[in-house]
Each structure stands twice: as structure tokens, then as C-alpha cells.
PDB file of C-alpha atoms in Angstrom:
ATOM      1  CA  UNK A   1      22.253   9.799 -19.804  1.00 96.00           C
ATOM      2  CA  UNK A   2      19.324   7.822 -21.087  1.00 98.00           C
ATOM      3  CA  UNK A   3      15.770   9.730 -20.776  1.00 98.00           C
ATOM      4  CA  UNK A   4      13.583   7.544 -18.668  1.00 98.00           C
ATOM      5  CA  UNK A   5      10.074   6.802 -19.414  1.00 98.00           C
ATOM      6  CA  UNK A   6       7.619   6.835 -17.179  1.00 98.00           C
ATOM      7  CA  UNK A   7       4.011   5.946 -17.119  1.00 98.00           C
ATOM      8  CA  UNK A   8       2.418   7.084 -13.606  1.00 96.00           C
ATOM      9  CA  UNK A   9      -0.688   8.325 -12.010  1.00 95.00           C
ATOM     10  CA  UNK A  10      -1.291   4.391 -10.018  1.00 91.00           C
ATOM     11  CA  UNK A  11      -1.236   6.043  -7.134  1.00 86.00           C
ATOM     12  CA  UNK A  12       0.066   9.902  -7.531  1.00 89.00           C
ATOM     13  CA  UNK A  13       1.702   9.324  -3.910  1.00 85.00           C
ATOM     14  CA  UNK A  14       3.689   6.078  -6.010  1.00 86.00           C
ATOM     15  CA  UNK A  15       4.163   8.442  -9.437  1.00 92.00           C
ATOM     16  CA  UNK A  16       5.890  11.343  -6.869  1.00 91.00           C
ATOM     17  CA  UNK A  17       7.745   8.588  -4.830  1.00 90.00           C
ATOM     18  CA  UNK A  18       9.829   6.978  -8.271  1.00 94.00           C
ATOM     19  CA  UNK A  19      10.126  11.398  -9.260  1.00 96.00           C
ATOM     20  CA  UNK A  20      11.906  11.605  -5.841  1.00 96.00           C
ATOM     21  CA  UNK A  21      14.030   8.734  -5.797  1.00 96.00           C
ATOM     22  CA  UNK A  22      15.229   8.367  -9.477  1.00 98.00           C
ATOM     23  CA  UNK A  23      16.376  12.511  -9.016  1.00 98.00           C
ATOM     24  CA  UNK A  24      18.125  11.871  -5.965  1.00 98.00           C
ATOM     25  CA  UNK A  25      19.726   8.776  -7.398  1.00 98.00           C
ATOM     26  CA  UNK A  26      21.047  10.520  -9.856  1.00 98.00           C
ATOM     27  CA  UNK A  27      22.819  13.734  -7.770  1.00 98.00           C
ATOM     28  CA  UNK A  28      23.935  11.124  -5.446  1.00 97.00           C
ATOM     29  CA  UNK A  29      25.965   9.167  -8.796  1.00 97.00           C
ATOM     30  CA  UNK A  30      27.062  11.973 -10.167  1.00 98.00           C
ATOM     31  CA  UNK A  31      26.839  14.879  -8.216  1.00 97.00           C
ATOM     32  CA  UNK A  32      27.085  18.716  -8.614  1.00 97.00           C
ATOM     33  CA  UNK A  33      23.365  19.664 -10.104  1.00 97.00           C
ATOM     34  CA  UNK A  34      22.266  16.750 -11.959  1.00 98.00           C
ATOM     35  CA  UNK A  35      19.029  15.272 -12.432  1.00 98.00           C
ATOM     36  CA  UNK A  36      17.533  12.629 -13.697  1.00 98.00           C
ATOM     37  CA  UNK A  37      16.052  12.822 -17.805  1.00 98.00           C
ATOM     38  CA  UNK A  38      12.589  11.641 -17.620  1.00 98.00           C
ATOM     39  CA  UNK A  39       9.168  11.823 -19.442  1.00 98.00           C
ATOM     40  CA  UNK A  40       5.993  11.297 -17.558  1.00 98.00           C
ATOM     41  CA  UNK A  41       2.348  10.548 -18.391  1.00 98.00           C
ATOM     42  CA  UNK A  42       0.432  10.148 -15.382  1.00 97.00           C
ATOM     43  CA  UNK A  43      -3.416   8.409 -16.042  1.00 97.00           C
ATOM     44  CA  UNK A  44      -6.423   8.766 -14.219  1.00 97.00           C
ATOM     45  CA  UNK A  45      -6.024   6.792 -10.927  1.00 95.00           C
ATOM     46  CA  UNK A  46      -9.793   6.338 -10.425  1.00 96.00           C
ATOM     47  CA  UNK A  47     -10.700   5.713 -13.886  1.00 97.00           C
ATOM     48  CA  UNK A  48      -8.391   2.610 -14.330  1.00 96.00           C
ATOM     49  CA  UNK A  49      -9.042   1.275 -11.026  1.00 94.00           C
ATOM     50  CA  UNK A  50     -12.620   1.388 -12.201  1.00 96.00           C
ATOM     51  CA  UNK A  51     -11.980  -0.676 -15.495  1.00 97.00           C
ATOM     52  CA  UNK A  52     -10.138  -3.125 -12.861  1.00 93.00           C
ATOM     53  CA  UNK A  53     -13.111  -3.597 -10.399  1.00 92.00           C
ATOM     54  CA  UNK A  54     -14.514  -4.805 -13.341  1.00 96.00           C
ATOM     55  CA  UNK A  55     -12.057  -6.819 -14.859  1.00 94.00           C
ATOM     56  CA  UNK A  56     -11.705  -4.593 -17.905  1.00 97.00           C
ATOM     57  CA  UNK A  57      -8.200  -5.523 -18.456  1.00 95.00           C
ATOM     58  CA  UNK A  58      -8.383  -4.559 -22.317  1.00 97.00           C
ATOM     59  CA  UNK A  59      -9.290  -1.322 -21.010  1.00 98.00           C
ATOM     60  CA  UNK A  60      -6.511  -1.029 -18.585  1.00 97.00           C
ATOM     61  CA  UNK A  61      -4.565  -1.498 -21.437  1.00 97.00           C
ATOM     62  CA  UNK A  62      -5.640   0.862 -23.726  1.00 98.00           C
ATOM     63  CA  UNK A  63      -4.849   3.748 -21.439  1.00 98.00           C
ATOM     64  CA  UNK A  64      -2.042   2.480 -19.945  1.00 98.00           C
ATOM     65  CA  UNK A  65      -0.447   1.705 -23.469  1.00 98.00           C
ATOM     66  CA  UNK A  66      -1.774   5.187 -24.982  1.00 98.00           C
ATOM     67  CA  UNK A  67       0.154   6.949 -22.012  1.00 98.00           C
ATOM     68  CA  UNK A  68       3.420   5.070 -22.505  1.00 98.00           C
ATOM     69  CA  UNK A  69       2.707   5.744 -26.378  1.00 98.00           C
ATOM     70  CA  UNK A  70       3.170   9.315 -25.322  1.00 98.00           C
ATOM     71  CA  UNK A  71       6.008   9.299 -23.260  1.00 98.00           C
ATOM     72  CA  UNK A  72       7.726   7.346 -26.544  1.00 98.00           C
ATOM     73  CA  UNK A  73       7.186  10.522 -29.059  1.00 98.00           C
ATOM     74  CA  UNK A  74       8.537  12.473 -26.050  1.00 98.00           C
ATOM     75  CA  UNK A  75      11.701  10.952 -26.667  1.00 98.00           C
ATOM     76  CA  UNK A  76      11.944   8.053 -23.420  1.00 98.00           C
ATOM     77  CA  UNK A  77      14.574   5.643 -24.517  1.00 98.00           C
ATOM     78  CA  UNK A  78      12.938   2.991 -22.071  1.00 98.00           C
ATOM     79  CA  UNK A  79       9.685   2.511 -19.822  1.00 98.00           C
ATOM     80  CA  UNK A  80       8.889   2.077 -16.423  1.00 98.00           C
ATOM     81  CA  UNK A  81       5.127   1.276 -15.329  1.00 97.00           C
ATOM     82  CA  UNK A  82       4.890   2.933 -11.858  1.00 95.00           C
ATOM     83  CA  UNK A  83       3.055   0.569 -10.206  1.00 91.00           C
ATOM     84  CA  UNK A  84       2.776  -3.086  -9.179  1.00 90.00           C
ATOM     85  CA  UNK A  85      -0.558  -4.252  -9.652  1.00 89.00           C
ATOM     86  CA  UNK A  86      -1.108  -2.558 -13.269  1.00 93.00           C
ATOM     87  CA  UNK A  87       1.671  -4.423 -14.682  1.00 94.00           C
ATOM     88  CA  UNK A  88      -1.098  -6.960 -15.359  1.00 94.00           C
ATOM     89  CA  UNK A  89      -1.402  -5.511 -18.512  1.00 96.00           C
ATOM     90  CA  UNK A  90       2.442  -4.976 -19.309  1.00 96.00           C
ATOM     91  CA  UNK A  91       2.914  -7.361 -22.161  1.00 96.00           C
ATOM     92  CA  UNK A  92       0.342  -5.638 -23.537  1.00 97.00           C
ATOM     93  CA  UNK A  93       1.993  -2.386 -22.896  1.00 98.00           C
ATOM     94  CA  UNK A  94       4.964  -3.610 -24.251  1.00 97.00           C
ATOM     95  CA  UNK A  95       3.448  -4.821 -27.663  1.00 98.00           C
ATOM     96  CA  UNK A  96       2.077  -1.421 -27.848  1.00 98.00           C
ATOM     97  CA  UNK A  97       5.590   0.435 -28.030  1.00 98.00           C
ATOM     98  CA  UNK A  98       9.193   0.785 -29.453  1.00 98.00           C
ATOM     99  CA  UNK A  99      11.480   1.044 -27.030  1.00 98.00           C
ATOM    100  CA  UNK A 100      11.993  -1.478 -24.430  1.00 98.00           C
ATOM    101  CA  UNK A 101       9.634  -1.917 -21.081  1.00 98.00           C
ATOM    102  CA  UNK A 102      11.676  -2.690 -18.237  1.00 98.00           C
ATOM    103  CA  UNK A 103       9.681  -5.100 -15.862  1.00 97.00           C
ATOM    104  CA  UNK A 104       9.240  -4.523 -12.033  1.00 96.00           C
ATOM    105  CA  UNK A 105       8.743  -8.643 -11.268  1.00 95.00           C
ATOM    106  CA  UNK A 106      12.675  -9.297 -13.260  1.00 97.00           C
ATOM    107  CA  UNK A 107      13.877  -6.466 -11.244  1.00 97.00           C
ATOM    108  CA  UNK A 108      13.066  -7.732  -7.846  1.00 95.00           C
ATOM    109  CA  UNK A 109      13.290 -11.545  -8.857  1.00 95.00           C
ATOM    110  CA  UNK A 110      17.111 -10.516 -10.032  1.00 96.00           C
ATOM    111  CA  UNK A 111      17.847  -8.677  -6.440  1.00 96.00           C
ATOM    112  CA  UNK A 112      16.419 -11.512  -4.423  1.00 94.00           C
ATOM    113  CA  UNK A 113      18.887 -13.817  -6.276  1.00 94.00           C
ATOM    114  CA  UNK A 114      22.002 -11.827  -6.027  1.00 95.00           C
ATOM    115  CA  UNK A 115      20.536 -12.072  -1.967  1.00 93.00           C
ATOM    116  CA  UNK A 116      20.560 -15.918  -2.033  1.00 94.00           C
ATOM    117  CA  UNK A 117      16.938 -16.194  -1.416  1.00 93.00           C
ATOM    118  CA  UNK A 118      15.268 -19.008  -3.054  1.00 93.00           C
ATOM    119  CA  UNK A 119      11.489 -18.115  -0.783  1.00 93.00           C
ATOM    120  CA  UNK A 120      10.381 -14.658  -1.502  1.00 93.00           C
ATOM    121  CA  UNK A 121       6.976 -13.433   0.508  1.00 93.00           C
ATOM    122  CA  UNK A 122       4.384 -10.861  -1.397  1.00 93.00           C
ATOM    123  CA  UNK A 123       3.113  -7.723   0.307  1.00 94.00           C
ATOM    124  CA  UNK A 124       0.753  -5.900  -2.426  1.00 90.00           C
ATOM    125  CA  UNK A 125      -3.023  -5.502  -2.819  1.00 88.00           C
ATOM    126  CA  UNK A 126      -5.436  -7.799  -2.842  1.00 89.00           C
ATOM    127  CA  UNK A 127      -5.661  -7.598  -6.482  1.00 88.00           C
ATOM    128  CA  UNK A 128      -1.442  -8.729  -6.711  1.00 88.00           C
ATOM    129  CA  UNK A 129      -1.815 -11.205  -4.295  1.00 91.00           C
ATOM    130  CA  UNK A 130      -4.726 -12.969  -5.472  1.00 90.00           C
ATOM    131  CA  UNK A 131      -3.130 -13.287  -8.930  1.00 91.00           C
ATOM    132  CA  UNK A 132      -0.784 -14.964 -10.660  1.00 91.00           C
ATOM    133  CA  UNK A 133       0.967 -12.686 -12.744  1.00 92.00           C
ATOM    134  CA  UNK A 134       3.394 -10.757 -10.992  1.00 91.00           C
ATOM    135  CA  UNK A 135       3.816 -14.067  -8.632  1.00 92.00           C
ATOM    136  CA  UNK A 136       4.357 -16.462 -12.082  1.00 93.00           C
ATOM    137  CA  UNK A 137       6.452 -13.818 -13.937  1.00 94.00           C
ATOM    138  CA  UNK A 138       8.975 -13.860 -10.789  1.00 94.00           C
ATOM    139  CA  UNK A 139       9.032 -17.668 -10.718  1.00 93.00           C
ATOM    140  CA  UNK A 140      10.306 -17.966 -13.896  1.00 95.00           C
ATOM    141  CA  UNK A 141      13.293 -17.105 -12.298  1.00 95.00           C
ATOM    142  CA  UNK A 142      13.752 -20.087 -10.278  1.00 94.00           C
ATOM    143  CA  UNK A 143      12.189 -18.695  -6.760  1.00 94.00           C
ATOM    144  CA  UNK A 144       9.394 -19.840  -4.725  1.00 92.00           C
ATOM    145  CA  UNK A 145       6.908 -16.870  -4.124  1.00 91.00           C
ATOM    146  CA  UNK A 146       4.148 -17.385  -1.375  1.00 90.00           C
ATOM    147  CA  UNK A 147       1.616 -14.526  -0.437  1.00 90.00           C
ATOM    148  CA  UNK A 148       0.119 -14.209   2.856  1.00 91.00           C
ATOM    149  CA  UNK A 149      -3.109 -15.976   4.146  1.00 89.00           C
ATOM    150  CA  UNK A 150      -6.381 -14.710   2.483  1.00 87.00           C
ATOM    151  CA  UNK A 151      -7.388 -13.545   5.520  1.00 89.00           C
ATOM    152  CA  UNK A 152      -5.211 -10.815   5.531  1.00 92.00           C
ATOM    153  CA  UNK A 153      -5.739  -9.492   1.977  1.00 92.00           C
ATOM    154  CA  UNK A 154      -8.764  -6.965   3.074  1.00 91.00           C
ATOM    155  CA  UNK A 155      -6.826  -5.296   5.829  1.00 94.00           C
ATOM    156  CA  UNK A 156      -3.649  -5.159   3.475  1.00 93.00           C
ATOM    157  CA  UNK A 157      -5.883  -3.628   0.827  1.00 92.00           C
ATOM    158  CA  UNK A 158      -7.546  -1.339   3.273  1.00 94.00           C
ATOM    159  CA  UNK A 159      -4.265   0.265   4.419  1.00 94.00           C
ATOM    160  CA  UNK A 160      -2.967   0.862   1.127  1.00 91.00           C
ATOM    161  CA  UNK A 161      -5.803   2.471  -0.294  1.00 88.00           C
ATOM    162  CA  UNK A 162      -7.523   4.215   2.613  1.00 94.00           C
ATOM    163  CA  UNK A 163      -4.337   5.084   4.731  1.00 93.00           C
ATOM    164  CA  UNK A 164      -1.299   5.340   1.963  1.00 89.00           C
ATOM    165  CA  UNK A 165      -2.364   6.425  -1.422  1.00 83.00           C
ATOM    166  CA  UNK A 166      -3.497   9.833   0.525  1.00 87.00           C
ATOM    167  CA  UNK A 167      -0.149   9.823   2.301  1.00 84.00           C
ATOM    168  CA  UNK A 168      -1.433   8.720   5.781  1.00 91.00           C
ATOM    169  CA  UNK A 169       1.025   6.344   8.137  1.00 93.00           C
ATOM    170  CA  UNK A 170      -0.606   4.829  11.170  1.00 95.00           C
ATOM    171  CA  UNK A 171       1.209   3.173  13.159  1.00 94.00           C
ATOM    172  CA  UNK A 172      -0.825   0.653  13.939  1.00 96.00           C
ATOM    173  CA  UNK A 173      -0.752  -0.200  10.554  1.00 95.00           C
ATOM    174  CA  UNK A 174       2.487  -0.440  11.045  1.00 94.00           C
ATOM    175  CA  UNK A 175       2.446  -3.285  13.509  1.00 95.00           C
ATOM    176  CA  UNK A 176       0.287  -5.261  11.950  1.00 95.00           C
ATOM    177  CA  UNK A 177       2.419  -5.320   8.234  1.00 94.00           C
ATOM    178  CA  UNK A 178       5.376  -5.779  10.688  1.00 93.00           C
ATOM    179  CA  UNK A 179       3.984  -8.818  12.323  1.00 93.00           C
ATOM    180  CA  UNK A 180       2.740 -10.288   9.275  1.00 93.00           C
ATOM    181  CA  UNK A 181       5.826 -10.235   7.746  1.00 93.00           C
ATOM    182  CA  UNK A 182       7.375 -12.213  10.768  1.00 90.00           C
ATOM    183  CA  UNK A 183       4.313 -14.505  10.344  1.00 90.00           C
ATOM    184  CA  UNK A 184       5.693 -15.556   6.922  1.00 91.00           C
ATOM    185  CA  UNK A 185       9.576 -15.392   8.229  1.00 89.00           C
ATOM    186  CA  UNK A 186       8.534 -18.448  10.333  1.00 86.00           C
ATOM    187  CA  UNK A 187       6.255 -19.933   7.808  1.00 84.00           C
ATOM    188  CA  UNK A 188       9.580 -20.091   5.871  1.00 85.00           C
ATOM    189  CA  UNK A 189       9.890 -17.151   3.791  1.00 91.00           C
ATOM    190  CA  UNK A 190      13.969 -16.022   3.117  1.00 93.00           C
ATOM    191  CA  UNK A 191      12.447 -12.424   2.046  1.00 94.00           C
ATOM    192  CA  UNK A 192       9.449 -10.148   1.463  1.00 94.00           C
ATOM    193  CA  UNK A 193       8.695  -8.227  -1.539  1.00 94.00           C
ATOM    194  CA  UNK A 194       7.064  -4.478  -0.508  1.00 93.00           C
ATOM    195  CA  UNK A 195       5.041  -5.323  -4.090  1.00 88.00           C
ATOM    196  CA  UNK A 196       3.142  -1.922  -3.803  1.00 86.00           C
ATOM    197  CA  UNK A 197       4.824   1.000  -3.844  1.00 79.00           C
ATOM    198  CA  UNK A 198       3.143   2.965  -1.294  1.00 81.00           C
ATOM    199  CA  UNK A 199       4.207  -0.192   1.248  1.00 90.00           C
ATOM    200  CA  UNK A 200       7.661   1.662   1.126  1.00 86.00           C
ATOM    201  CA  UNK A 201       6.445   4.468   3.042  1.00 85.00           C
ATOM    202  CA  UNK A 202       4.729   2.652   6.000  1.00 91.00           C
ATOM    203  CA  UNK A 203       7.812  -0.438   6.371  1.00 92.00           C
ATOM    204  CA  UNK A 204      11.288   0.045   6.021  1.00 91.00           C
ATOM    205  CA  UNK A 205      14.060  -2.334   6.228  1.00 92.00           C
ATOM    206  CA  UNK A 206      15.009  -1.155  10.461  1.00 93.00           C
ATOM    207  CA  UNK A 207      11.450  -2.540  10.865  1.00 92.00           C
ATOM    208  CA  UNK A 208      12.119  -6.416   9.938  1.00 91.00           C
ATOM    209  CA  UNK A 209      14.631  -8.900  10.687  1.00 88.00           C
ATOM    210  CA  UNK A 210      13.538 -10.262   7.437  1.00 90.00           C
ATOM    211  CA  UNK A 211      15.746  -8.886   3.992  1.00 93.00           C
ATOM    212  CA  UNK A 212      13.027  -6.759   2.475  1.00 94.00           C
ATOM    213  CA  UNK A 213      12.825  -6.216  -1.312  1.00 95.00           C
ATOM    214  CA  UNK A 214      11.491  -2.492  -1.700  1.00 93.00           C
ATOM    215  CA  UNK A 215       9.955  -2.664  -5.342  1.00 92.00           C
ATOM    216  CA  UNK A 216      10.190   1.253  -6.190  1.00 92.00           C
ATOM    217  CA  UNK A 217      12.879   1.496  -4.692  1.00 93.00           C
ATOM    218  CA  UNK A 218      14.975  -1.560  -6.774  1.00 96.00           C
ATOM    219  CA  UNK A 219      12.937  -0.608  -9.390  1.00 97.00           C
ATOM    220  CA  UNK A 220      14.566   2.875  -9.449  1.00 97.00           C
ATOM    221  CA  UNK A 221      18.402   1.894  -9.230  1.00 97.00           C
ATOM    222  CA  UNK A 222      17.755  -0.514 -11.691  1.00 98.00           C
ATOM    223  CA  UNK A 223      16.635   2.335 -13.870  1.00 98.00           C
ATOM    224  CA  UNK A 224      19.395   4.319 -12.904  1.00 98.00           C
ATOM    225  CA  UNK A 225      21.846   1.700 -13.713  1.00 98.00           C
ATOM    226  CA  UNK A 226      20.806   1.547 -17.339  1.00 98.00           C
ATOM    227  CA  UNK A 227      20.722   5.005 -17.841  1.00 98.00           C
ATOM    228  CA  UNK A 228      23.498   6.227 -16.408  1.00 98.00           C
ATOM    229  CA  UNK A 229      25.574   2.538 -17.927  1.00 90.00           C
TER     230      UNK A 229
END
């Protein structure tokens, strides 16, 4: 079993979700008491969201890349970024390290093709959504991504970080990420991307007729499948 790097902290409730789910994943493959080999450094949620409000992105970097510097002397044999809308600065993460940084947008882009999709819809901040680079970085892989109307990015934003990175679920909030998502089912979408990890705890798959595309939680088995391979 490979020891799995992990650089966390963007939101705690996201850094404890991806602890959860790559533990269970591995009792569930191969049972009796195992658990998963992993080395986390978890940064300073408010202090990089900080350098983002003000489009510090070389400063993003330089903690993000000094944390997953860390978790490389601690032995990791390959890196996850626990989070969506930090992997703006992942190239320069990667450049920053050894071993190899496995990238959330190929992950998902990879399980919407082996879906048949060729339209995938993103769900993430405002920040994700109003940029290109998670959107371009899953293009490359030959599918259309569309994000939903700017007129929803403020209420998106507000649930995730009044209601979800403290671990609250309205339901109301609910319903109105439900009925979004059919809002871009009819404007053509073939999937939606959950591109923020703390979406996974507020929409599940039971609540759309859409596929959904639950980025922890693909982003988990497909760190499971190399270290366990």
C-alpha cells in the first residue's frame, strides 16, 4: 500500500470528509482492520482564503506548496490537494515537489468519460466558477463544461461557506442546488460536477435525475486505486 499525501485544511469539514472516505475505502477493499497510509498537512483555512480575496495567488502557493513539501519528507508517495478551488495554484504545487500530484479536474474529466458524457455542468464557488482553470484543465479532455448563470454564483457561494464549511445542511439549500441542477439538465447538461467538496454533503446522487460527479468522492477511489494497484 502506497502512503497517500495529503495537503488539507480548505475547508477542515473537506480535509475530515477525504480522512473518512479514503479509510473506509480501504476496509471496504481489503477488509479485516485496515486503513488507509496517509500523511496530512492541513493550512490555515482563513489565512489562504485571505491571500485569495486578494488575488495573492503566489502566496497561495507558497503555503500550499510548503505544506505538500512536508507531507513529501513524511514519506507520501503521491499528493492530493483537498480542495477544488485551491488547485488554482497546483502546477505550481507540483513544480514545488518530487513525487507526483494527482489532479482533481483529470479525475472527474476521466469518470465523466467512462459515463459517456460529452456536457458536464460545474457546481463550486464563485471563485471555480468564475474561472477558467479547473473548467480549461477538464476540457482538455474533450468535454464541454458550462457553469451556471452568474446570477446564481452568490447564493452558491453563500451556502458553501456560511451553511457547509461549519457543517450546517438546510434544506432549503437543498432545493435550490437541486433545482439548479435540473435548470442546467434542460439547458443541456449530460452531468454535474459537485466541484466543492462540501457540495457532497448537502446533494447526493437520490437527489437528481442528472449523473452527478462527486469530486471527493472520485477523487478518493481514484486514490485508492493507485495505492492499493
Amino acid at each position: 500500500m502506497q502512503t497517500i499525501g495529503l495537503v488539507g485544511g480548505m475547508s477542515w469539514e473537506s480535509s475530515a470528509a477525504y480522512y473518512d472516505l479514503l479509510n473506509r475505502g480501504v476496509e471496504a477493499r481489503l477488509g479485516g482492520l485496515h486503513s488507509a497510509k496517509t500523511v496530512m498537512a492541513s493550512v490555515e483555512f482563513a489565512e489562504v482564503t485571505a491571500l485569495q480575496l486578494a488575488e495573492d495567488w503566489d502566496g497561495v502557493a507558497e503555503v500550499v506548496a510548503a505544506a505538500a513539501q512536508s507531507v513529501e519528507r513524511a514519506g507520501a508517495e503521491f499528493l492530493l490537494l483537498c480542495t477544488t478551488t485551491f488547485h488554482r495554484v497546483a502546477e505550481q504545487v507540483e513544480a514545488a515537489i518530487e513525487i507526483p500530484l494527482l489532479h482533481l479536474a483529470d479525475v472527474v474529466a476521466e469518470a465523466g468519460k467512462a459515463e459517456g458524457v460529452e456536457s458536464m455542468a460545474l457546481l463550486g464557488t464563485q471563485f471555480a466558477m468564475s474561472r477558467t482553470f479547473f473548467t480549461e484543465r477538464i476540457a482538455r479532455h474533450g468535454l464541454e463544461v458550462v457553469v451556471p448563470e452568474a446570477q446564481h454564483h452568490d447564493e452558491l457561494n453563500r451556502i458553501i461557506y456560511d451553511e457547509l464549511v461549519h457543517g450546517r445542511i438546510v434544506d432549503d439549500s437543498r432545493k435550490y442546488v437541486v433545482s439548479l441542477i435540473d435548470e442546467l439538465w434542460d439547458a443541456g447538461a449530460g452531468g454535474v460536477i459537485l466541484g466543492c467538496s462540501e457540495l457532497e454533503l448537502l446533494v447526493k446522487q437520490a437527489d437528481s435525475d442528472l449523473p452527478v460527479f462527486p469530486c471527493t468522492t472520485l477523487h478518493v477511489e481514484a486514490a485508492l486505486d493507485r495505492a492499493l494497484g
